[in-house]
Short mmCIF file of C-alpha atoms and ligand atoms in Angstrom, two decimals:
data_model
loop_
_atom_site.label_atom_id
_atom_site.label_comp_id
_atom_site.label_asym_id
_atom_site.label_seq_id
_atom_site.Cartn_x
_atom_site.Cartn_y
_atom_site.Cartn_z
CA UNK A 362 18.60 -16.28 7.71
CA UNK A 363 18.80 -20.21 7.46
CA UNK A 364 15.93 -21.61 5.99
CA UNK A 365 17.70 -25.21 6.48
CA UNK A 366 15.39 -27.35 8.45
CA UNK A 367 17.43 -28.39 11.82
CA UNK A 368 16.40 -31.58 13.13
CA UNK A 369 18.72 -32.11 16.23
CA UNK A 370 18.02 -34.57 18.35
CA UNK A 371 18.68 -33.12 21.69
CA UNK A 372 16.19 -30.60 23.09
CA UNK A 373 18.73 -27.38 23.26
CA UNK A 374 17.20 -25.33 25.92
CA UNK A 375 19.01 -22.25 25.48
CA UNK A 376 17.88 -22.16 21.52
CA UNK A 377 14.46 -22.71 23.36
CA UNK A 378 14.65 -19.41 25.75
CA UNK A 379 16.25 -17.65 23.50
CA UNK A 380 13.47 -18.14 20.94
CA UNK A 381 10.48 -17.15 23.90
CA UNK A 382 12.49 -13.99 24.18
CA UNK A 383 12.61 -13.30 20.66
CA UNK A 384 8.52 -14.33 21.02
CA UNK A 385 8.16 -11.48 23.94
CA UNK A 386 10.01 -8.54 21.68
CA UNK A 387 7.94 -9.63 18.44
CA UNK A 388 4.24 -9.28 21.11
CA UNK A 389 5.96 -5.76 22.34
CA UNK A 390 6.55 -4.61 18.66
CA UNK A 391 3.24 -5.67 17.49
CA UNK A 392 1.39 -3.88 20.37
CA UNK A 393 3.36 -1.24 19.86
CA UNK A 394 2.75 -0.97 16.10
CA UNK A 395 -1.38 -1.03 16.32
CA UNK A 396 -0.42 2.01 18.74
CA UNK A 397 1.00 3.93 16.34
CA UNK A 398 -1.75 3.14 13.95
CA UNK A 399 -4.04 4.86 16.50
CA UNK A 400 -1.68 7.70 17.66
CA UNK A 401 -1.92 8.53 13.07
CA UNK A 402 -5.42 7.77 12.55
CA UNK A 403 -5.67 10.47 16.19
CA UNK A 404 -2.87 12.32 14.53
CA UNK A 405 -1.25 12.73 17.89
CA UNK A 406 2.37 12.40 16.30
CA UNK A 407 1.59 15.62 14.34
CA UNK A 408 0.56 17.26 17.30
CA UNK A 409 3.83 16.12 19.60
CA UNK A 410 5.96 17.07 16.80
CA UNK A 411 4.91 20.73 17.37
CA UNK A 412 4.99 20.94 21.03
CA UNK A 413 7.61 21.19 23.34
CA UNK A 414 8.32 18.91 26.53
CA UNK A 415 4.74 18.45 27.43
CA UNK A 416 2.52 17.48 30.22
CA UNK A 417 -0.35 14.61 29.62
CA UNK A 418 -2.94 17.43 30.28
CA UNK A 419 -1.53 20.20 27.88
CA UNK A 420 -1.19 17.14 24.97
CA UNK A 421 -4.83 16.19 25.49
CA UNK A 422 -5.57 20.08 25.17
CA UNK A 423 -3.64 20.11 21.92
CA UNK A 424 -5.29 16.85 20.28
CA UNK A 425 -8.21 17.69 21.81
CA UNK A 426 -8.50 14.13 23.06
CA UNK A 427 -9.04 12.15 26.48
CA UNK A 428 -6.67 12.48 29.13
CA UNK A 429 -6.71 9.32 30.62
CA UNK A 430 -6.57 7.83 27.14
CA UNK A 431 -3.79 10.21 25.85
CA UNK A 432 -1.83 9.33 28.75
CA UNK A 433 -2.29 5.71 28.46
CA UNK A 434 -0.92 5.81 24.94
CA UNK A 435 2.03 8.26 25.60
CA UNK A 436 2.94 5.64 28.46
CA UNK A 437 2.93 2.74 25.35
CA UNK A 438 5.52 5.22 23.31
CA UNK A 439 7.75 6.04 26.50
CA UNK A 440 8.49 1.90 26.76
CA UNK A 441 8.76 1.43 23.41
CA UNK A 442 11.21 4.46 23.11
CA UNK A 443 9.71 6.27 20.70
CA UNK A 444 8.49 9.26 23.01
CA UNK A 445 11.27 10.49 25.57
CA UNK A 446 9.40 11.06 29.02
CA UNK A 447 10.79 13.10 31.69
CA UNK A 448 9.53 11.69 35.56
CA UNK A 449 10.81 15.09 36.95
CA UNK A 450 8.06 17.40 35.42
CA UNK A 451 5.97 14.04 33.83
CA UNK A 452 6.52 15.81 30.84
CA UNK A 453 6.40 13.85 27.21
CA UNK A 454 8.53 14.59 23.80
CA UNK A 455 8.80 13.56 20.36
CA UNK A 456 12.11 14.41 18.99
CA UNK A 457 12.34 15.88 15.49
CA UNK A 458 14.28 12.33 14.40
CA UNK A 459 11.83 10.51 15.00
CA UNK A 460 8.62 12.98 13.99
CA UNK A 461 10.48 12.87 10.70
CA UNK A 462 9.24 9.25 10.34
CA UNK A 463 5.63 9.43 11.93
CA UNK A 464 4.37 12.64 10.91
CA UNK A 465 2.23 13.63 7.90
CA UNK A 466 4.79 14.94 5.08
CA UNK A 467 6.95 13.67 7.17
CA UNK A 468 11.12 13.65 5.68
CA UNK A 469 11.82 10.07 5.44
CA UNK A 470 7.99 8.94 4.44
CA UNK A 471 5.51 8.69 7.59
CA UNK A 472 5.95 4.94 8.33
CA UNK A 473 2.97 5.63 10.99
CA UNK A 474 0.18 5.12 8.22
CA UNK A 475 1.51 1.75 6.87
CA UNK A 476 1.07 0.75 10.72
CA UNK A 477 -2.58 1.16 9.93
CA UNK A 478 -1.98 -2.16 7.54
CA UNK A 479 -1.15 -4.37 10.70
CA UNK A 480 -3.77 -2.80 12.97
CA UNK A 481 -6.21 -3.70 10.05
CA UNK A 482 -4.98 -7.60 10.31
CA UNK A 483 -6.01 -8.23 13.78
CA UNK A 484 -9.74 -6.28 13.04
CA UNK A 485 -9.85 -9.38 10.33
CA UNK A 486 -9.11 -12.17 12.50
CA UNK A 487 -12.47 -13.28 12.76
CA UNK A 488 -12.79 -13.95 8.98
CA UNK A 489 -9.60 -14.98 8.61
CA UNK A 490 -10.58 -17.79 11.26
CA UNK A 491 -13.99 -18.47 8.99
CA UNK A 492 -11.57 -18.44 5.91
CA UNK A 493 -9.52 -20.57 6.71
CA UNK A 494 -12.03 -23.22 7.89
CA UNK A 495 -14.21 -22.78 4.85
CA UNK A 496 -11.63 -22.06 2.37
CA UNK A 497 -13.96 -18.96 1.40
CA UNK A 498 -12.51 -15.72 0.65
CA UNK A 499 -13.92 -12.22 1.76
CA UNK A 500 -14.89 -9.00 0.13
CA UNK A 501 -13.43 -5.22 -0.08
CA UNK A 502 -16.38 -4.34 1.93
CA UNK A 503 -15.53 -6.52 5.16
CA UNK A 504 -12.13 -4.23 5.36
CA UNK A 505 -12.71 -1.00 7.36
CA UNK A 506 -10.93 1.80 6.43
CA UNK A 507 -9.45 0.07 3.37
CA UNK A 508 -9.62 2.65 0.72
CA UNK A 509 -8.43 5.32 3.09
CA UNK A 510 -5.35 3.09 4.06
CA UNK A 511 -4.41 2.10 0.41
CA UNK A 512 -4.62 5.78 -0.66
CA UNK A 513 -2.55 7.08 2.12
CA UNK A 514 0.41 3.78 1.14
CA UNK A 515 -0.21 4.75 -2.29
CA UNK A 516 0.08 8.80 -1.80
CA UNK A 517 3.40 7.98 -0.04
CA UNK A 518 5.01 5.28 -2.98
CA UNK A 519 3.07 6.24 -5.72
CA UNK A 520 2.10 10.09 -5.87
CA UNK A 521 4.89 11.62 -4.10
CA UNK A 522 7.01 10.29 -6.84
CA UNK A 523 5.22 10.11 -9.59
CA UNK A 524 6.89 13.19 -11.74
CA UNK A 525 9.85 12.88 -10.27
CA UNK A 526 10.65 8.97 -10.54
CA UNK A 527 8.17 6.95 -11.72
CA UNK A 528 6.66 8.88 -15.16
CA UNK A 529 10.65 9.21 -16.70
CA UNK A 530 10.34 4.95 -16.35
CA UNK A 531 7.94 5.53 -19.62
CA UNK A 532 10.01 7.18 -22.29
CA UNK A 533 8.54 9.73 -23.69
CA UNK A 534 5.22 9.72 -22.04
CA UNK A 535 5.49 12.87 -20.30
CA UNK A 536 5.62 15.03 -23.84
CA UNK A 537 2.98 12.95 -24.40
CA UNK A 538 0.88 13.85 -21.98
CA UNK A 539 1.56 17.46 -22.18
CA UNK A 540 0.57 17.29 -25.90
CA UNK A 541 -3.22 15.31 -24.83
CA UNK A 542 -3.85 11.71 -24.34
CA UNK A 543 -6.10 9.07 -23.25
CA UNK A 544 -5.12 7.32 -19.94
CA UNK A 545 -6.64 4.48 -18.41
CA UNK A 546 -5.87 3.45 -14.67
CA UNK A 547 -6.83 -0.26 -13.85
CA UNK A 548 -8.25 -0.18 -10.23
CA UNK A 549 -7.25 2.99 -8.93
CA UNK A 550 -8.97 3.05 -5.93
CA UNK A 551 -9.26 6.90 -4.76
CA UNK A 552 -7.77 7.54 -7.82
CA UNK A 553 -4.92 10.17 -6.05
CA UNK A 554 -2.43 9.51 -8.52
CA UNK A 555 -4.90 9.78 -11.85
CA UNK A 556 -6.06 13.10 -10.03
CA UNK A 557 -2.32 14.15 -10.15
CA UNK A 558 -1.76 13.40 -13.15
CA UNK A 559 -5.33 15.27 -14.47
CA UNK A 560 -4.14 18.43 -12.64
CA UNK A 561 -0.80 18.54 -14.40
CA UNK A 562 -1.68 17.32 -18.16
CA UNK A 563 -4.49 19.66 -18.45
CA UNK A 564 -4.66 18.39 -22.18
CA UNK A 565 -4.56 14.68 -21.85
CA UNK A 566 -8.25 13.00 -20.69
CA UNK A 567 -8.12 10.46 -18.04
CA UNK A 568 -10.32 7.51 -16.81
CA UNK A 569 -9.84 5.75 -13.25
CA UNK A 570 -12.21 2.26 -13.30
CA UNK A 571 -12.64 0.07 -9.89
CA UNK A 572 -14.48 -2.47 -8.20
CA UNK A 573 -15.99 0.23 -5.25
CA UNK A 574 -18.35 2.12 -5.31
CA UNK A 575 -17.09 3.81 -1.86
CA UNK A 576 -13.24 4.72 -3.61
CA UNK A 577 -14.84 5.58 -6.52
CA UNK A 578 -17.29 8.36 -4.91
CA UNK A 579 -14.37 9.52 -2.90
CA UNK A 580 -12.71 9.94 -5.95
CA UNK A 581 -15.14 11.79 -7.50
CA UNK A 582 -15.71 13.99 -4.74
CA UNK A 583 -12.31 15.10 -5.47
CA UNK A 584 -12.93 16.02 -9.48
CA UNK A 585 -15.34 18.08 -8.25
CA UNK A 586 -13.51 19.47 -5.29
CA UNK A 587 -10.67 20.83 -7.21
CA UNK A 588 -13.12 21.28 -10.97
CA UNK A 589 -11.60 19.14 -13.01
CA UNK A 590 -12.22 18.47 -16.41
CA UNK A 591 -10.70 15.87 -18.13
CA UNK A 592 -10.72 13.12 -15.70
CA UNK A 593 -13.57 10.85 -14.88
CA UNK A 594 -13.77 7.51 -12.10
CA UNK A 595 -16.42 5.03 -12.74
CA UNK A 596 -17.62 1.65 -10.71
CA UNK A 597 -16.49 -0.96 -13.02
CA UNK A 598 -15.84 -4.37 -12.42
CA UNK A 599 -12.60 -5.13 -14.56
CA UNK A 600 -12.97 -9.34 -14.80
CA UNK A 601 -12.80 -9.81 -18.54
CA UNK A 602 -12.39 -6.32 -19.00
CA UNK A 603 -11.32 -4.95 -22.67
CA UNK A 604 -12.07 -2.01 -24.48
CA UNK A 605 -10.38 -2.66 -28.06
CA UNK A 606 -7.41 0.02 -29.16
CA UNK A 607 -9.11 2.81 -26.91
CA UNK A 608 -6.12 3.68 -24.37
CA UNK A 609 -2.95 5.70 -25.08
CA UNK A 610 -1.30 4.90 -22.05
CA UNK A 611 -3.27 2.51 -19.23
CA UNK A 612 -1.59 2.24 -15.38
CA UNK A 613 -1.94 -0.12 -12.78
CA UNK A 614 -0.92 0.68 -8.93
CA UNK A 615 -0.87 -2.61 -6.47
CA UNK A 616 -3.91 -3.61 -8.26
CA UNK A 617 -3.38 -6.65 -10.39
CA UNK A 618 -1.92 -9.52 -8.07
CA UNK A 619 -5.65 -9.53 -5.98
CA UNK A 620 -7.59 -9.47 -8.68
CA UNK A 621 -10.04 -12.83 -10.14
CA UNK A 622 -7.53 -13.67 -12.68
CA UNK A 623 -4.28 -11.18 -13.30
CA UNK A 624 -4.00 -13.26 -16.64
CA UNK A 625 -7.04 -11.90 -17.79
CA UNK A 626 -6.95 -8.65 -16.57
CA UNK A 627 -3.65 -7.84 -18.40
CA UNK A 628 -4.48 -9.45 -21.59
CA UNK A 629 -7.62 -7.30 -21.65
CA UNK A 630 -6.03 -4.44 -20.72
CA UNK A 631 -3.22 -4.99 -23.59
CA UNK A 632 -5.88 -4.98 -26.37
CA UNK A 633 -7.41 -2.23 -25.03
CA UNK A 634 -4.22 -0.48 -25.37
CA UNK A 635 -4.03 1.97 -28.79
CA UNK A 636 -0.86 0.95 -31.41
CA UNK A 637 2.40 2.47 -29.46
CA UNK A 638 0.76 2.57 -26.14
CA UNK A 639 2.42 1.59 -23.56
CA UNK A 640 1.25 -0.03 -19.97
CA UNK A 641 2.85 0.66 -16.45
CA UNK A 642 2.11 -1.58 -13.84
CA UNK A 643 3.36 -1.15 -9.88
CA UNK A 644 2.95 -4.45 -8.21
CA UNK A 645 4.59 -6.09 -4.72
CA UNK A 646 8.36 -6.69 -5.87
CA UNK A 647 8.75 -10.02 -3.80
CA UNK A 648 10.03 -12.89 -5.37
CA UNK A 649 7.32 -16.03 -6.29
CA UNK A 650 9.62 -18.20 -4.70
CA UNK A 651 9.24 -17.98 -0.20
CA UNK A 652 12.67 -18.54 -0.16
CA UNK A 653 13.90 -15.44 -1.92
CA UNK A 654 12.14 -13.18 -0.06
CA UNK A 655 13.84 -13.90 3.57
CA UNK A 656 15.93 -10.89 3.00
CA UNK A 657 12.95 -8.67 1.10
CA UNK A 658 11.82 -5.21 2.79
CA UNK A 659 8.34 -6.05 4.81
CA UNK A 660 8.37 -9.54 3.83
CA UNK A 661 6.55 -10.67 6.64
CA UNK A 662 3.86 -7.64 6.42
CA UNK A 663 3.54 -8.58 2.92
CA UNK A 664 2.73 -12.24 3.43
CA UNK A 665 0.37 -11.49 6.26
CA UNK A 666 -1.26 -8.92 3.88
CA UNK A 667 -1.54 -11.41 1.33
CA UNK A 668 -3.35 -13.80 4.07
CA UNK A 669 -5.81 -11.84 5.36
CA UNK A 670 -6.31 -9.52 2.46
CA UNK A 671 -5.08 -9.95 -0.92
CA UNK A 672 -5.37 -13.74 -1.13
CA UNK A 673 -9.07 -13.88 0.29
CA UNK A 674 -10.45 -11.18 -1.67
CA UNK A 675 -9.15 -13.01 -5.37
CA UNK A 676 -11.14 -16.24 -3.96
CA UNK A 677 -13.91 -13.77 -2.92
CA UNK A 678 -14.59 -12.87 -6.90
CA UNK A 679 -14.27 -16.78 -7.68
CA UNK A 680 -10.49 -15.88 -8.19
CA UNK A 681 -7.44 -18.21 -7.76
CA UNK A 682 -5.91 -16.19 -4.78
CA UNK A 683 -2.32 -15.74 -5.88
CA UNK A 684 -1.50 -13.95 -3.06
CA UNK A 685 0.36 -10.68 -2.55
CA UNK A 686 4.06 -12.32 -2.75
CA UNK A 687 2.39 -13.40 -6.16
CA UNK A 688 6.44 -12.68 -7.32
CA UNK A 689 8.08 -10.58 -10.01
CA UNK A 690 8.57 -13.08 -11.87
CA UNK A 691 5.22 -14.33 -12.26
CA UNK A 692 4.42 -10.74 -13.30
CA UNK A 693 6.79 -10.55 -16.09
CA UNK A 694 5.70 -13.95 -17.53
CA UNK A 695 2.02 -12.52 -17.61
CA UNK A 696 2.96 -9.57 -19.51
CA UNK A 697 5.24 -11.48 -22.13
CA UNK A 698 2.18 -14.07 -22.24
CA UNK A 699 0.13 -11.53 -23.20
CA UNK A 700 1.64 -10.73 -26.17
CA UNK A 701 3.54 -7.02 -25.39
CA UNK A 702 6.48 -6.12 -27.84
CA UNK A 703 9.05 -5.16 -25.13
CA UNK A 704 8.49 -5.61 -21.30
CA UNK A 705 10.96 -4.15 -18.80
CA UNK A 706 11.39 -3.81 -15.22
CA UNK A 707 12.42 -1.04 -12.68
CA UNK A 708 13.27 -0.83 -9.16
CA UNK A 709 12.75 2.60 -7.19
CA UNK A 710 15.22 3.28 -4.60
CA UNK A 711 12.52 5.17 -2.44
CA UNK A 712 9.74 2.16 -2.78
CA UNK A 713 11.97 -0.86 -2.38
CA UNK A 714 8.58 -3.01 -1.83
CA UNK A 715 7.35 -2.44 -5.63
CA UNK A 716 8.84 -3.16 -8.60
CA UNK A 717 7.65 -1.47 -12.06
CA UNK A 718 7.08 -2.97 -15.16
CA UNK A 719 6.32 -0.89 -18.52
CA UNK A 720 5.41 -2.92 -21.24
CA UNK A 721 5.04 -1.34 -24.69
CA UNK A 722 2.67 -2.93 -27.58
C1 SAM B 878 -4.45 -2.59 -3.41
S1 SAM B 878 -5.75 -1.62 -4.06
C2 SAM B 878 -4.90 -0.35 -4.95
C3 SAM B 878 -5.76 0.86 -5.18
C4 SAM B 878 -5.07 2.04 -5.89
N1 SAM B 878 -4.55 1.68 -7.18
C5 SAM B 878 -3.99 2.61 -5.02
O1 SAM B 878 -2.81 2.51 -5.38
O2 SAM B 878 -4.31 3.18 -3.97
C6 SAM B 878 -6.38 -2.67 -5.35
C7 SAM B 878 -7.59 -2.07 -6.02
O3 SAM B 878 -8.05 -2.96 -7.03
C8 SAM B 878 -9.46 -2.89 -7.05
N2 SAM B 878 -10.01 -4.13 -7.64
C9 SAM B 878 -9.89 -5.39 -7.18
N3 SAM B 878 -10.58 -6.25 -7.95
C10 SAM B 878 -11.15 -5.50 -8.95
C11 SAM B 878 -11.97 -5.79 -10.06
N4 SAM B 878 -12.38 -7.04 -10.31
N5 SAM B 878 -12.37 -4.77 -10.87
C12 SAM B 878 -11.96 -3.51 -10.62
N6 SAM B 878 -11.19 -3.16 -9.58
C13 SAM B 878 -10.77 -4.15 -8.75
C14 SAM B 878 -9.83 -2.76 -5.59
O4 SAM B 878 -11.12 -2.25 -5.39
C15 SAM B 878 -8.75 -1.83 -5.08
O5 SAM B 878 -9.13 -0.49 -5.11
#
């Protein structure tokens, strides 16, 4: 893409209706996209993917939902080709392709629940508007269905490859944990990948701290749920957090770039790290500079994230509001700033938006 400014003098009206038609496909996709948040959140793709060629009436039966509403929405996936409809019988179907990117478990990762990201945007629009004219930012509580959103992105880049791909980035640190440490995770929200990791290190003792009350009851709804013993999630607010040499091994999932001041979180949470401990921190892998990140994966869900989410919620806590697209590279120079012995980064081939940093003290 050509981020060259053209200033031609000439009005060029076929680079004018050419653009309005790109305008039309981008309103189609984005209707269509809040639709597949809905058809998740209804789980209606998990219910297609089990059914045969289907009639509007026998789907509603199945999803035990609305008719009229079921066929509304099916009519939304026939135009957008995602659901093949047959006018013969009026019979819908979801081929196995395509459940195998909307479906829960799905094959290729269920791209259907970070729809629920964009359908979230447009609920914000009315503080976004206030925002912007105020220059105020906005809380965790003015975001419906956050913490359920973040755990289900999280459960898809995070836990789902946590044993597999993203422990082996830490050398060493899984004999460690079988043997019994103390592990730290900075904002962890519902806390599904400390759980994980409590189920499987049944000697090491584990600690999930964040801002909400809300993810933090879910999360320890879930200790209970499956008796656990060695993990605990507390309400903590983590600005000028620091808990001197108490942490073996402290992680951090999407959670620094939004908060007050990243600076300070990291430098508090390298201090509180014991000699030899090591931190891992997952943050957005874009680049701090806009145009390096034409090319990157979800760039533009990323930057609208950033607007109406992750930028607004750092000025919400007083913060400076770096912004989702904060950049890699402002990451790494954080981390070196604050004084950690070795600091490397990873990229996961299947979570091409993150990029991983361990740091060792
Ligand atoms: C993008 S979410 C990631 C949540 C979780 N780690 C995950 O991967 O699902 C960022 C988290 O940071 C938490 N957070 C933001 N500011 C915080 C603060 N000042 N103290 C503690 N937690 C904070 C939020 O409540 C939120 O759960």
């Amino acid at each position: 893409m050509n981020v060259a400014i053209d200033q031609t003098e000439d009005f060029d009206q076929t680079k004018a209706e050419n653009f309005a038609e790109r305008l039309g496909e981008m309103l189609n996709t984005g209707a269509t996209v809040v639709m597949i948040s809905l058809g998740h959140k209804l789980k209606i793709f998990d219910h297609l993917a089990d059914m045969p060629p289907s009639g509007s009436e026998q789907i509603a039966e199945k999803t035990g939902l609305s008719e009229r509403y079921i066929r509304e929405w099916l009519a939304v996936m026939v135009v957008s080709g995602i659901v093949a409809y047959n006018p013969e019988d009026k019979t819908y179907y979801l081929c196995a392709e395509y459940a195998a990117c909307l479906t829960t478990d799905a094959e290729l990762g269920n791209m259907a629940v970070f729809a629920q990201h964009t359908s979230l945007l447009g609920q914000m629009e009315e503080s976004m508007i206030r925002c912007f004219k105020t220059g105020e930012g906005t809380s965790y509580g003015d975001y419906p269905c956050f913490h359920q959103i973040m755990a289900e992105d999280s459960g898809q880049t995070v836990v789902a490859g946590l044993f597999e791909h993203i422990l082996p980035l830490v050398p060493g640190i899984q004999a460690r944990l079988e043997q019994g440490i103390d592990v730290l995770d900075a904002g962890c929200g519902r806390g599904a990948a400390l759980l994980a990791m409590a189920e499987h290190y049944p000697n090491s003792r584990f600690v999930g701290y964040d801002l909400c009350a809300d993810a933090i009851d879910f999360a320890n709804a879930q200790v209970k749920e499956r008796k656990l013993t060695n993990i605990r999630f507390e309400q903590r607010d983590l600005t000028g957090y620091m808990e001197a040499e108490r942490w073996d091994f402290i992680t951090s999932f999407d959670a620094v770039h939004d908060q007050k001041d990243p600076q300070d979180l990291i430098d508090g949470l390298k201090m509180s790290l014991k000699s030899g401990g090591t931190y891992l921190m997952q943050d957005i892998g874009g680049s701090a500079k806009l145009e390096n990140n034409l090319d990157f994966p979800f760039s533009a869900l990323l930057y609208a994230v950033s607007c109406a989410h992750c930028t607004p919620v750092s000025i919400g806590q007083g913060g400076k509001g770096l912004g989702t697209m904060w950049g890699w590279e402002t990451a790494e120079t954080m981390l070196l700033r604050a004084g950690f012995r070795s600091v490397e980064h990873h990229r996961l081939e299947h979570d091409p938006m993150n990029v991983w940093f361990v740091s060792q003290v």
